[in-house]
Short mmCIF file of C-alpha atoms in Angstrom, two decimals:
data_model
loop_
_atom_site.label_atom_id
_atom_site.label_comp_id
_atom_site.label_asym_id
_atom_site.label_seq_id
_atom_site.Cartn_x
_atom_site.Cartn_y
_atom_site.Cartn_z
CA UNK A 1345 84.80 89.16 133.52
CA UNK A 1346 87.80 90.17 135.70
CA UNK A 1347 88.11 88.54 139.22
CA UNK A 1348 88.41 89.96 142.69
CA UNK A 1349 92.16 89.96 142.36
CA UNK A 1350 92.10 92.09 139.38
CA UNK A 1351 92.95 89.29 136.88
CA UNK A 1352 91.13 89.34 133.53
CA UNK A 1353 88.59 86.47 132.79
CA UNK A 1354 88.63 86.67 128.98
CA UNK A 1355 85.19 87.93 128.56
CA UNK A 1356 83.57 90.61 126.29
CA UNK A 1357 81.42 93.40 127.75
CA UNK A 1358 78.04 93.66 126.22
CA UNK A 1359 75.77 95.67 128.45
CA UNK A 1360 75.39 93.87 131.64
CA UNK A 1361 76.46 90.57 130.08
CA UNK A 1362 79.94 89.17 130.11
CA UNK A 1363 79.91 86.43 127.49
CA UNK A 1364 82.94 84.80 125.95
CA UNK A 1365 83.57 85.30 122.40
CA UNK A 1366 82.48 82.64 119.91
CA UNK A 1367 85.30 82.83 117.40
CA UNK A 1368 88.83 81.53 117.32
CA UNK A 1369 90.82 81.31 120.55
CA UNK A 1370 94.18 83.14 121.28
CA UNK A 1371 96.37 84.17 124.18
CA UNK A 1372 98.46 87.05 124.96
CA UNK A 1373 102.16 86.47 125.36
CA UNK A 1374 105.05 88.03 127.22
CA UNK A 1375 107.14 89.93 124.56
CA UNK A 1376 110.20 89.32 126.48
CA UNK A 1377 110.34 85.56 126.00
CA UNK A 1378 107.32 84.62 124.22
CA UNK A 1379 105.69 82.93 127.34
CA UNK A 1380 101.74 82.48 126.71
CA UNK A 1381 99.58 84.35 129.26
CA UNK A 1382 96.26 83.23 130.59
CA UNK A 1383 93.35 83.36 130.20
CA UNK A 1384 92.22 82.30 126.80
CA UNK A 1385 90.46 85.01 124.72
CA UNK A 1386 88.08 84.39 121.77
CA UNK A 1387 87.18 86.58 118.82
CA UNK A 1388 83.78 88.12 119.06
CA UNK A 1389 81.44 86.55 116.27
CA UNK A 1390 79.28 88.55 113.85
CA UNK A 1391 76.29 88.35 116.14
CA UNK A 1392 78.23 89.68 119.13
CA UNK A 1393 79.45 92.60 117.13
CA UNK A 1394 75.90 93.30 115.98
CA UNK A 1395 74.67 93.04 119.66
CA UNK A 1396 77.28 95.73 120.70
CA UNK A 1397 76.63 98.05 118.18
CA UNK A 1398 72.77 97.73 118.65
CA UNK A 1399 73.05 98.41 122.34
CA UNK A 1400 75.19 101.39 121.61
CA UNK A 1401 72.59 102.70 119.20
CA UNK A 1402 69.70 102.24 121.77
CA UNK A 1403 71.92 103.87 124.31
CA UNK A 1404 72.73 106.94 122.05
CA UNK A 1405 69.70 109.17 122.65
CA UNK A 1406 70.09 108.71 126.50
CA UNK A 1407 73.87 109.52 126.44
CA UNK A 1408 73.19 112.54 124.33
CA UNK A 1409 70.63 113.63 127.02
CA UNK A 1410 72.83 113.39 130.06
CA UNK A 1411 73.51 116.55 131.62
CA UNK A 1412 77.22 118.21 131.67
CA UNK A 1413 77.65 117.67 135.47
CA UNK A 1414 76.64 113.96 135.32
CA UNK A 1415 78.72 113.42 132.15
CA UNK A 1416 81.70 114.96 133.93
CA UNK A 1417 81.27 112.89 136.92
CA UNK A 1418 81.23 109.70 134.73
CA UNK A 1419 84.65 110.65 133.32
CA UNK A 1420 85.96 111.31 136.77
CA UNK A 1421 84.64 108.07 137.79
CA UNK A 1422 86.37 106.20 135.14
CA UNK A 1423 89.68 107.82 136.13
CA UNK A 1424 88.94 106.78 139.85
CA UNK A 1425 88.10 103.24 138.86
CA UNK A 1426 91.43 103.03 136.77
CA UNK A 1427 93.40 104.27 139.79
CA UNK A 1428 91.33 101.83 141.97
CA UNK A 1429 92.82 98.89 140.22
CA UNK A 1430 96.23 99.68 141.52
CA UNK A 1431 99.26 97.67 140.79
CA UNK A 1432 97.20 94.84 139.12
CA UNK A 1433 96.52 97.03 136.04
CA UNK A 1434 100.21 97.91 135.75
CA UNK A 1435 101.47 94.43 136.34
CA UNK A 1436 99.25 92.87 133.60
CA UNK A 1437 100.23 95.78 131.16
CA UNK A 1438 104.00 95.11 131.91
CA UNK A 1439 103.44 91.33 131.27
CA UNK A 1440 101.61 91.75 128.02
CA UNK A 1441 103.84 94.76 126.60
CA UNK A 1442 107.28 94.55 128.36
CA UNK A 1443 106.86 98.17 129.10
CA UNK A 1444 108.81 99.05 132.34
CA UNK A 1445 106.90 100.04 135.49
CA UNK A 1446 107.84 103.61 135.49
CA UNK A 1447 106.58 104.09 132.06
CA UNK A 1448 103.41 102.57 132.62
CA UNK A 1449 102.83 104.45 135.74
CA UNK A 1450 103.48 107.72 133.88
CA UNK A 1451 101.11 106.50 131.10
CA UNK A 1452 98.26 105.75 133.65
CA UNK A 1453 98.75 109.19 135.13
CA UNK A 1454 98.31 110.62 131.49
CA UNK A 1455 95.23 108.54 130.94
CA UNK A 1456 93.70 109.81 134.39
CA UNK A 1457 94.67 113.26 133.42
CA UNK A 1458 92.99 113.09 130.07
CA UNK A 1459 89.81 111.92 131.63
CA UNK A 1460 89.75 114.62 134.18
CA UNK A 1461 90.50 117.30 131.62
CA UNK A 1462 87.53 116.29 129.36
CA UNK A 1463 85.52 116.27 132.52
CA UNK A 1464 86.57 119.97 133.11
CA UNK A 1465 85.72 120.80 129.51
CA UNK A 1466 82.27 119.23 129.71
CA UNK A 1467 81.29 120.79 133.09
CA UNK A 1468 82.26 124.29 131.86
CA UNK A 1469 80.30 123.73 128.84
CA UNK A 1470 81.33 126.31 126.26
CA UNK A 1471 82.92 123.66 123.87
CA UNK A 1472 79.30 123.23 122.36
CA UNK A 1473 80.09 126.57 120.19
CA UNK A 1474 76.67 127.96 120.82
CA UNK A 1475 75.71 130.68 118.21
CA UNK A 1476 72.57 132.72 118.44
CA UNK A 1477 71.20 135.05 115.78
CA UNK A 1478 67.85 136.35 117.05
CA UNK A 1479 64.95 136.64 114.79
CA UNK A 1480 63.94 139.90 113.31
CA UNK A 1481 60.25 140.43 112.45
CA UNK A 1482 59.05 142.60 109.64
CA UNK A 1483 58.68 142.73 106.11
CA UNK A 1484 61.23 141.24 103.62
CA UNK A 1485 64.01 141.71 103.01
CA UNK A 1486 64.73 142.97 106.71
CA UNK A 1487 63.08 139.98 108.43
CA UNK A 1488 64.89 136.94 109.39
CA UNK A 1489 64.27 133.78 111.30
CA UNK A 1490 65.57 133.01 114.66
CA UNK A 1491 68.62 130.76 114.43
CA UNK A 1492 70.32 128.97 117.24
CA UNK A 1493 73.20 126.48 116.54
CA UNK A 1494 75.36 124.19 118.65
CA UNK A 1495 77.30 120.97 118.47
CA UNK A 1496 75.61 117.73 119.28
CA UNK A 1497 76.84 114.12 119.44
CA UNK A 1498 77.16 112.00 116.40
CA UNK A 1499 76.13 108.73 117.87
CA UNK A 1500 78.12 105.49 118.50
CA UNK A 1501 81.77 105.49 117.94
CA UNK A 1502 84.02 102.54 117.33
CA UNK A 1503 87.46 102.90 118.80
CA UNK A 1504 90.51 100.65 117.97
CA UNK A 1505 92.99 100.27 120.66
CA UNK A 1506 96.62 101.00 119.80
CA UNK A 1507 99.56 98.49 120.53
CA UNK A 1508 102.15 100.89 121.85
CA UNK A 1509 100.24 102.75 124.49
CA UNK A 1510 98.11 100.05 126.31
CA UNK A 1511 96.41 102.65 128.47
CA UNK A 1512 96.67 106.29 127.09
CA UNK A 1513 95.75 105.32 123.58
CA UNK A 1514 93.61 102.24 124.20
CA UNK A 1515 90.57 101.20 125.85
CA UNK A 1516 90.22 104.10 128.25
CA UNK A 1517 92.60 106.45 126.28
CA UNK A 1518 92.03 109.69 124.49
CA UNK A 1519 89.64 108.35 121.73
CA UNK A 1520 87.31 106.66 124.22
CA UNK A 1521 87.48 109.66 126.59
CA UNK A 1522 86.69 112.32 124.01
CA UNK A 1523 83.89 110.31 122.50
CA UNK A 1524 82.47 109.73 125.81
CA UNK A 1525 82.85 113.51 126.71
CA UNK A 1526 80.86 114.38 123.52
CA UNK A 1527 78.07 112.35 124.59
CA UNK A 1528 78.52 109.31 122.40
CA UNK A 1529 78.40 105.60 123.32
CA UNK A 1530 81.63 103.70 122.55
CA UNK A 1531 82.38 100.28 121.21
CA UNK A 1532 86.12 99.47 121.70
CA UNK A 1533 87.86 96.55 119.87
CA UNK A 1534 90.68 95.64 122.20
CA UNK A 1535 94.20 95.22 120.68
CA UNK A 1536 94.91 91.67 120.56
CA UNK A 1537 98.36 91.89 122.09
CA UNK A 1538 97.16 93.25 125.16
CA UNK A 1539 93.70 91.92 125.86
CA UNK A 1540 94.01 91.25 129.59
CA UNK A 1541 94.94 95.07 130.15
CA UNK A 1542 92.09 95.99 127.77
CA UNK A 1543 89.52 93.93 129.90
CA UNK A 1544 90.55 95.44 133.16
CA UNK A 1545 90.28 98.98 131.72
CA UNK A 1546 86.94 98.09 130.07
CA UNK A 1547 85.45 96.86 133.37
CA UNK A 1548 86.58 100.04 135.08
CA UNK A 1549 84.59 102.00 132.36
CA UNK A 1550 81.51 99.74 132.85
CA UNK A 1551 81.52 100.13 136.49
CA UNK A 1552 81.92 104.01 136.31
CA UNK A 1553 78.97 103.89 133.72
CA UNK A 1554 76.68 101.84 136.07
CA UNK A 1555 77.51 103.86 138.96
CA UNK A 1556 76.62 107.20 136.98
CA UNK A 1557 73.26 105.61 135.90
CA UNK A 1558 74.05 105.69 132.05
CA UNK A 1559 72.40 103.52 129.63
CA UNK A 1560 73.43 99.93 129.53
CA UNK A 1561 74.95 100.25 125.94
CA UNK A 1562 77.02 103.29 126.79
CA UNK A 1563 80.36 101.06 126.66
CA UNK A 1564 81.22 97.74 125.03
CA UNK A 1565 84.42 95.91 124.64
CA UNK A 1566 85.04 93.19 122.00
CA UNK A 1567 87.95 91.01 121.60
CA UNK A 1568 89.31 89.94 118.25
CA UNK A 1569 92.55 88.84 116.64
CA UNK A 1570 90.92 88.33 113.16
CA UNK A 1571 90.57 91.27 110.92
CA UNK A 1572 86.90 90.30 110.34
CA UNK A 1573 86.06 91.56 113.83
CA UNK A 1574 87.24 95.05 113.02
CA UNK A 1575 85.72 95.10 109.61
CA UNK A 1576 82.31 94.10 110.80
CA UNK A 1577 82.43 96.87 113.55
CA UNK A 1578 83.40 99.55 110.96
CA UNK A 1579 80.72 98.45 108.67
CA UNK A 1580 77.84 98.14 111.09
CA UNK A 1581 74.99 100.70 110.30
CA UNK A 1582 74.87 101.83 113.91
CA UNK A 1583 78.34 103.08 114.10
CA UNK A 1584 78.48 106.87 113.33
CA UNK A 1585 82.21 107.41 113.53
CA UNK A 1586 85.53 105.39 114.05
CA UNK A 1587 88.83 106.13 115.67
CA UNK A 1588 92.03 104.34 115.16
CA UNK A 1589 95.73 104.58 116.15
CA UNK A 1590 98.14 102.49 114.41
CA UNK A 1591 99.87 101.60 110.98
CA UNK A 1592 99.11 103.18 107.75
CA UNK A 1593 98.14 99.88 106.25
CA UNK A 1594 95.65 99.07 109.07
CA UNK A 1595 94.24 102.48 109.07
CA UNK A 1596 93.84 102.97 105.39
CA UNK A 1597 92.02 99.38 105.28
CA UNK A 1598 89.44 100.64 107.89
CA UNK A 1599 89.19 104.04 106.20
CA UNK A 1600 88.46 102.33 102.88
CA UNK A 1601 85.79 100.18 104.51
CA UNK A 1602 84.10 103.36 106.26
CA UNK A 1603 83.98 105.08 102.91
CA UNK A 1604 82.54 102.24 100.96
CA UNK A 1605 79.54 101.86 103.46
CA UNK A 1606 76.15 102.64 101.96
CA UNK A 1607 76.28 105.60 104.55
CA UNK A 1608 79.83 106.55 104.78
CA UNK A 1609 81.02 107.83 108.20
CA UNK A 1610 83.90 109.83 109.41
CA UNK A 1611 87.02 107.76 110.18
CA UNK A 1612 89.76 109.26 112.12
CA UNK A 1613 93.10 107.50 111.80
CA UNK A 1614 96.40 108.56 113.24
CA UNK A 1615 98.89 106.51 111.22
CA UNK A 1616 102.44 107.01 110.07
CA UNK A 1617 104.99 109.60 110.54
CA UNK A 1618 108.74 109.97 110.17
CA UNK A 1619 108.75 113.38 112.22
CA UNK A 1620 111.66 115.09 110.28
CA UNK A 1621 114.18 117.19 112.10
CA UNK A 1622 115.98 119.90 110.16
CA UNK A 1623 119.19 121.09 111.56
CA UNK A 1624 120.60 124.15 110.07
CA UNK A 1625 124.37 125.35 110.01
CA UNK A 1626 124.16 127.73 112.91
CA UNK A 1627 122.72 125.01 115.21
CA UNK A 1628 125.24 122.49 114.32
CA UNK A 1629 128.06 125.17 115.05
CA UNK A 1630 126.42 126.27 118.25
CA UNK A 1631 125.90 122.98 119.80
CA UNK A 1632 125.83 120.00 117.57
CA UNK A 1633 127.19 117.45 119.96
CA UNK A 1634 124.60 118.19 122.74
CA UNK A 1635 121.79 118.34 120.05
CA UNK A 1636 122.93 114.72 118.79
CA UNK A 1637 122.60 113.39 122.40
CA UNK A 1638 119.13 114.77 122.70
CA UNK A 1639 117.94 113.39 119.24
CA UNK A 1640 119.51 110.06 119.89
CA UNK A 1641 117.54 109.76 123.22
CA UNK A 1642 114.39 110.88 121.44
CA UNK A 1643 114.96 108.12 118.61
CA UNK A 1644 115.48 105.34 121.20
CA UNK A 1645 112.80 106.59 123.61
CA UNK A 1646 110.30 103.73 124.36
CA UNK A 1647 112.28 101.47 121.74
CA UNK A 1648 111.21 103.81 119.09
CA UNK A 1649 107.53 103.16 119.73
CA UNK A 1650 106.31 106.73 120.05
CA UNK A 1651 104.36 108.00 117.03
CA UNK A 1652 106.43 111.11 117.14
CA UNK A 1653 109.80 109.31 117.07
CA UNK A 1654 112.17 111.42 114.94
CA UNK A 1655 112.95 108.93 112.11
CA UNK A 1656 114.61 111.51 109.65
CA UNK A 1657 117.24 114.02 110.33
CA UNK A 1658 118.21 116.50 107.60
CA UNK A 1659 121.41 118.59 107.93
CA UNK A 1660 123.97 120.38 105.78
CA UNK A 1661 126.72 118.59 104.33
CA UNK A 1662 129.35 121.04 105.85
CA UNK A 1663 132.04 120.78 108.34
CA UNK A 1664 129.76 120.64 111.28
CA UNK A 1665 128.05 117.44 109.90
CA UNK A 1666 130.77 114.86 110.54
CA UNK A 1667 131.20 115.40 114.22
CA UNK A 1668 127.40 115.59 114.69
CA UNK A 1669 126.79 112.26 112.98
CA UNK A 1670 129.74 110.58 115.03
CA UNK A 1671 128.10 111.74 118.24
CA UNK A 1672 124.72 110.61 117.20
CA UNK A 1673 126.09 107.17 116.03
CA UNK A 1674 128.01 106.87 119.54
CA UNK A 1675 124.87 107.47 121.38
CA UNK A 1676 122.63 105.17 119.29
CA UNK A 1677 125.34 102.41 119.14
CA UNK A 1678 125.56 102.48 123.08
CA UNK A 1679 121.73 102.08 123.40
CA UNK A 1680 120.86 98.90 125.33
CA UNK A 1681 118.47 96.82 123.07
CA UNK A 1682 114.98 97.18 124.20
CA UNK A 1683 111.78 94.79 123.77
CA UNK A 1684 108.95 96.10 121.55
CA UNK A 1685 105.41 95.42 122.73
CA UNK A 1686 104.96 92.54 120.50
CA UNK A 1687 107.09 90.29 118.24
CA UNK A 1688 105.29 91.49 114.90
CA UNK A 1689 106.50 94.96 115.52
CA UNK A 1690 109.90 93.71 115.93
CA UNK A 1691 109.69 91.69 112.94
CA UNK A 1692 108.55 94.69 110.91
CA UNK A 1693 111.26 96.66 112.18
CA UNK A 1694 113.90 94.14 111.01
CA UNK A 1695 112.32 94.02 107.69
CA UNK A 1696 112.26 97.79 107.22
CA UNK A 1697 115.97 98.10 108.11
CA UNK A 1698 116.92 95.31 105.56
CA UNK A 1699 114.77 97.16 102.92
CA UNK A 1700 116.56 100.55 103.81
CA UNK A 1701 120.08 98.88 103.50
CA UNK A 1702 119.20 97.55 100.17
CA UNK A 1703 118.63 101.19 98.78
CA UNK A 1704 121.53 102.54 96.59
CA UNK A 1705 123.39 105.13 98.44
CA UNK A 1706 122.44 104.14 102.05
CA UNK A 1707 124.97 102.85 104.57
CA UNK A 1708 124.60 102.02 108.10
CA UNK A 1709 126.46 104.21 110.35
CA UNK A 1710 125.73 102.40 113.63
CA UNK A 1711 123.71 99.72 115.08
CA UNK A 1712 123.36 98.68 118.86
CA UNK A 1713 123.98 95.09 119.93
CA UNK A 1714 121.33 92.60 119.28
CA UNK A 1715 120.18 89.90 121.75
CA UNK A 1716 119.76 86.29 120.39
CA UNK A 1717 116.65 84.45 121.38
CA UNK A 1718 114.46 87.33 122.46
CA UNK A 1719 111.59 87.40 119.96
CA UNK A 1720 110.77 91.11 120.31
CA UNK A 1721 114.04 92.86 120.84
CA UNK A 1722 115.01 95.81 118.53
CA UNK A 1723 118.45 97.34 118.37
CA UNK A 1724 118.80 101.02 117.71
CA UNK A 1725 120.36 101.93 114.28
CA UNK A 1726 121.59 104.90 112.33
CA UNK A 1727 121.59 105.10 108.56
CA UNK A 1728 122.89 107.73 106.32
CA UNK A 1729 122.37 108.99 102.70
CA UNK A 1730 122.54 112.18 100.63
CA UNK A 1731 119.71 114.12 99.62
CA UNK A 1732 119.76 112.94 95.89
CA UNK A 1733 119.41 109.41 96.96
CA UNK A 1734 116.80 109.98 99.56
CA UNK A 1735 114.68 111.92 96.87
CA UNK A 1736 114.89 108.72 94.61
CA UNK A 1737 113.78 106.30 97.23
CA UNK A 1738 110.21 106.09 98.19
CA UNK A 1739 110.98 103.61 100.96
CA UNK A 1740 113.44 105.97 102.67
CA UNK A 1741 110.67 108.62 102.77
CA UNK A 1742 108.12 106.25 104.69
CA UNK A 1743 108.14 105.77 108.26
CA UNK A 1744 110.37 103.11 110.01
CA UNK A 1745 108.55 102.08 113.16
CA UNK A 1746 111.36 101.50 115.79
CA UNK A 1747 114.39 102.91 117.24
CA UNK A 1748 116.10 103.92 114.10
CA UNK A 1749 116.69 107.20 112.20
CA UNK A 1750 118.09 108.30 108.77
CA UNK A 1751 120.48 111.14 108.43
CA UNK A 1752 120.07 113.01 105.18
CA UNK A 1753 123.08 115.22 104.20
CA UNK A 1754 122.26 118.07 101.78
CA UNK A 1755 124.80 120.00 99.64
CA UNK A 1756 122.75 123.29 99.78
CA UNK A 1757 119.88 124.96 101.50
CA UNK A 1758 117.99 124.37 98.09
CA UNK A 1759 118.61 120.56 98.62
CA UNK A 1760 117.05 120.93 102.20
CA UNK A 1761 114.12 122.69 100.78
CA UNK A 1762 113.62 119.89 98.16
CA UNK A 1763 113.49 117.43 100.91
CA UNK A 1764 111.02 119.38 102.77
CA UNK A 1765 108.87 119.74 99.72
CA UNK A 1766 109.04 115.92 99.12
CA UNK A 1767 107.80 114.99 102.41
CA UNK A 1768 104.50 113.09 102.91
CA UNK A 1769 102.24 114.35 105.50
CA UNK A 1770 103.66 114.20 109.12
CA UNK A 1771 102.43 114.48 112.63
CA UNK A 1772 105.54 116.86 113.26
CA UNK A 1773 108.42 118.56 111.73
CA UNK A 1774 111.24 120.27 113.69
CA UNK A 1775 113.52 122.92 112.95
CA UNK A 1776 116.99 123.76 114.88
CA UNK A 1777 118.46 127.19 113.92
CA UNK A 1778 121.40 128.99 115.45
CA UNK A 1779 122.97 132.39 114.56
CA UNK A 1780 122.75 133.39 110.93
CA UNK A 1781 120.05 130.82 110.22
CA UNK A 1782 116.95 133.11 110.44
CA UNK A 1783 116.07 133.26 106.57
CA UNK A 1784 116.73 129.54 106.14
CA UNK A 1785 114.48 128.63 109.27
CA UNK A 1786 111.72 130.82 107.80
CA UNK A 1787 111.89 129.36 104.40
CA UNK A 1788 111.77 125.70 105.90
CA UNK A 1789 109.00 126.56 108.34
CA UNK A 1790 106.83 127.79 105.45
CA UNK A 1791 107.20 124.67 103.65
CA UNK A 1792 106.99 122.36 106.63
CA UNK A 1793 103.62 124.07 107.70
CA UNK A 1794 102.23 122.56 104.67
CA UNK A 1795 103.43 119.04 105.63
CA UNK A 1796 102.90 118.84 109.46
CA UNK A 1797 100.28 119.22 112.11
CA UNK A 1798 102.98 120.52 114.84
CA UNK A 1799 106.04 122.45 114.11
CA UNK A 1800 108.75 122.07 116.83
CA UNK A 1801 111.55 124.79 117.18
CA UNK A 1802 114.82 123.95 118.95
CA UNK A 1803 113.25 120.99 120.58
CA UNK A 1804 112.52 117.17 120.04
CA UNK A 1805 109.06 115.88 118.74
CA UNK A 1806 108.54 113.10 121.33
CA UNK A 1807 106.44 114.21 124.16
CA UNK A 1808 102.75 115.06 123.16
CA UNK A 1809 101.24 117.29 125.90
CA UNK A 1810 97.57 116.85 126.87
CA UNK A 1811 96.15 120.40 126.78
CA UNK A 1812 93.79 122.69 124.81
CA UNK A 1813 96.45 123.82 122.11
CA UNK A 1814 97.92 120.41 121.13
CA UNK A 1815 97.58 119.13 117.63
CA UNK A 1816 98.19 115.47 117.20
CA UNK A 1817 97.41 114.87 113.50
CA UNK A 1818 98.49 116.05 110.06
CA UNK A 1819 98.11 115.64 106.32
CA UNK A 1820 97.90 112.09 105.02
CA UNK A 1821 99.32 109.56 105.74
CA UNK A 1822 99.91 111.17 109.28
CA UNK A 1823 96.19 110.98 109.66
CA UNK A 1824 93.11 110.54 107.49
CA UNK A 1825 91.83 114.10 108.35
CA UNK A 1826 94.38 117.03 109.03
CA UNK A 1827 91.54 119.10 110.44
CA UNK A 1828 91.43 117.33 113.67
CA UNK A 1829 93.59 116.05 116.61
CA UNK A 1830 93.52 112.88 118.63
CA UNK A 1831 95.10 114.51 121.69
CA UNK A 1832 93.98 117.52 123.66
CA UNK A 1833 90.62 118.91 124.36
CA UNK A 1834 89.70 119.60 120.63
CA UNK A 1835 89.71 115.84 120.23
CA UNK A 1836 86.08 115.55 121.25
CA UNK A 1837 85.22 117.78 118.09
CA UNK A 1838 85.55 114.62 115.95
CA UNK A 1839 82.51 113.06 117.28
CA UNK A 1840 80.07 115.92 117.16
CA UNK A 1841 78.16 117.91 114.45
CA UNK A 1842 76.48 121.18 114.17
CA UNK A 1843 72.54 121.43 114.74
CA UNK A 1844 70.82 124.67 113.92
CA UNK A 1845 67.33 125.18 115.37
CA UNK A 1846 65.16 127.71 113.38
CA UNK A 1847 62.16 129.45 115.22
CA UNK A 1848 62.11 126.79 117.76
CA UNK A 1849 59.66 127.14 120.72
CA UNK A 1850 61.39 128.45 123.86
CA UNK A 1851 60.37 125.15 125.76
CA UNK A 1852 62.16 123.07 123.05
CA UNK A 1853 65.48 124.86 123.32
CA UNK A 1854 68.34 123.12 125.23
CA UNK A 1855 69.86 125.17 128.03
CA UNK A 1856 72.88 126.25 125.92
CA UNK A 1857 70.63 127.96 123.57
CA UNK A 1858 68.17 129.50 125.82
CA UNK A 1859 67.57 133.21 126.58
CA UNK A 1860 69.26 134.16 129.85
CA UNK A 1861 72.06 131.80 129.19
CA UNK A 1862 71.26 129.42 132.20
CA UNK A 1863 74.48 127.54 131.93
CA UNK A 1864 76.71 130.82 132.01
CA UNK A 1865 78.77 129.46 128.90
CA UNK A 1866 80.66 131.54 126.27
CA UNK A 1867 78.08 132.07 123.37
CA UNK A 1868 78.07 134.21 120.26
CA UNK A 1869 74.82 136.15 120.41
CA UNK A 1870 74.06 138.53 117.42
CA UNK A 1871 77.78 138.63 116.61
CA UNK A 1872 79.05 139.46 120.11
CA UNK A 1873 81.00 136.79 122.07
CA UNK A 1874 80.26 136.71 125.99
CA UNK A 1875 78.42 135.06 128.82
CA UNK A 1876 75.52 137.51 128.83
#
């Protein structure tokens, strides 16, 4: 367990116990120079995965029964514990990911904001979507039973920490926060490239759970570099749902495991996305150079490690294209090379660029300077091709994870629409229109609405607001279920299911479904929505 100085100790979190894993040993490393970091971590073995899941199953009824005020206090307690870690948490995250202090401070603030927002939602209570159709006695066919429906927790949730957001999409991030808000115990598999950060955040959750008097198995943390740890977690019969943020390859592998279980469970994976940006002629003429600067900044933001990085820019092949591409190339070429959060990501980025350069019709317009001897450095790059070549190249249509983007030049509006129709599922799609582009923008938006979870107009896709209206998910392969979001208050709906009570005695009704509405929540009663 972590020590008094806020340093990780390499342990798992299994109820009140802090054992070391019994599998293979590994260490985190500083991505900037490859320096190994202490302490040593070990994979959880099959028995420890089973113990974590069994504790979660035993805790599930108690977690579901926790009242909204205490559950909200628990979420706020996690936020306070994270803040209480102070600089120790940020320093460890910086050493393990090479993310700069300012970025990590912002990410911690986002993590705290998510927890507090879910606490507000839980305390208010209307999220349970209570619906009541009172019974009507009498002879058939006029008679009907009394029916009362609300959302209830699914049960234990397995969460996989993401590599690119060691706080906001990791152990105490949105998946964990939304599952706990829904009343579900959580078992987290820490990301092996920031295990120390994960342990510190996990201990914060465990302390908050103990302080709130929650069952011992409410939260568990498993370490593991081997794929077998995650596979055992997803396949454990106690797990009722899975949440994952990462690559398409990793997400699809876990999804297939979840579907092949004797009792399949929902597996919510947020995966790859190129986040295409369509720039119409009027927008190029009105402010192409300024737009190029904004897009370059978005491409290079966080060394391209945002899931909404704009990796595809589609524009007309007319007089405005050349100065726009020149401005974009100058901005990306001048970017200082940045360090990705671990060396495997940088190696994957280099492979992806090599694959793109080998496609007929692709040429590299710009590449920032490289740094020799730095294992995880990734220079920004700009590639270009025409629509015909892009439509014929499946590799160009897939995500390139890193600070690169592809410009696709289209000879006509029909070619732009063809590109839009050929897109796989996306987290976002953006449209930039100017004077005279109204009809073209409408036609594009109609197509893109079938391909993306969020449409952005006159903006850049990076920046995912934590709020009630946010949608962070989209058709496959952006995510495995386009009906849900992993960001915003609707994220907790992934971890609940409807339960209908028919002719239930008044004494057995939960407060949300009782006559008189003791919780004062919004409900639908006999077809009318209100708080009465």
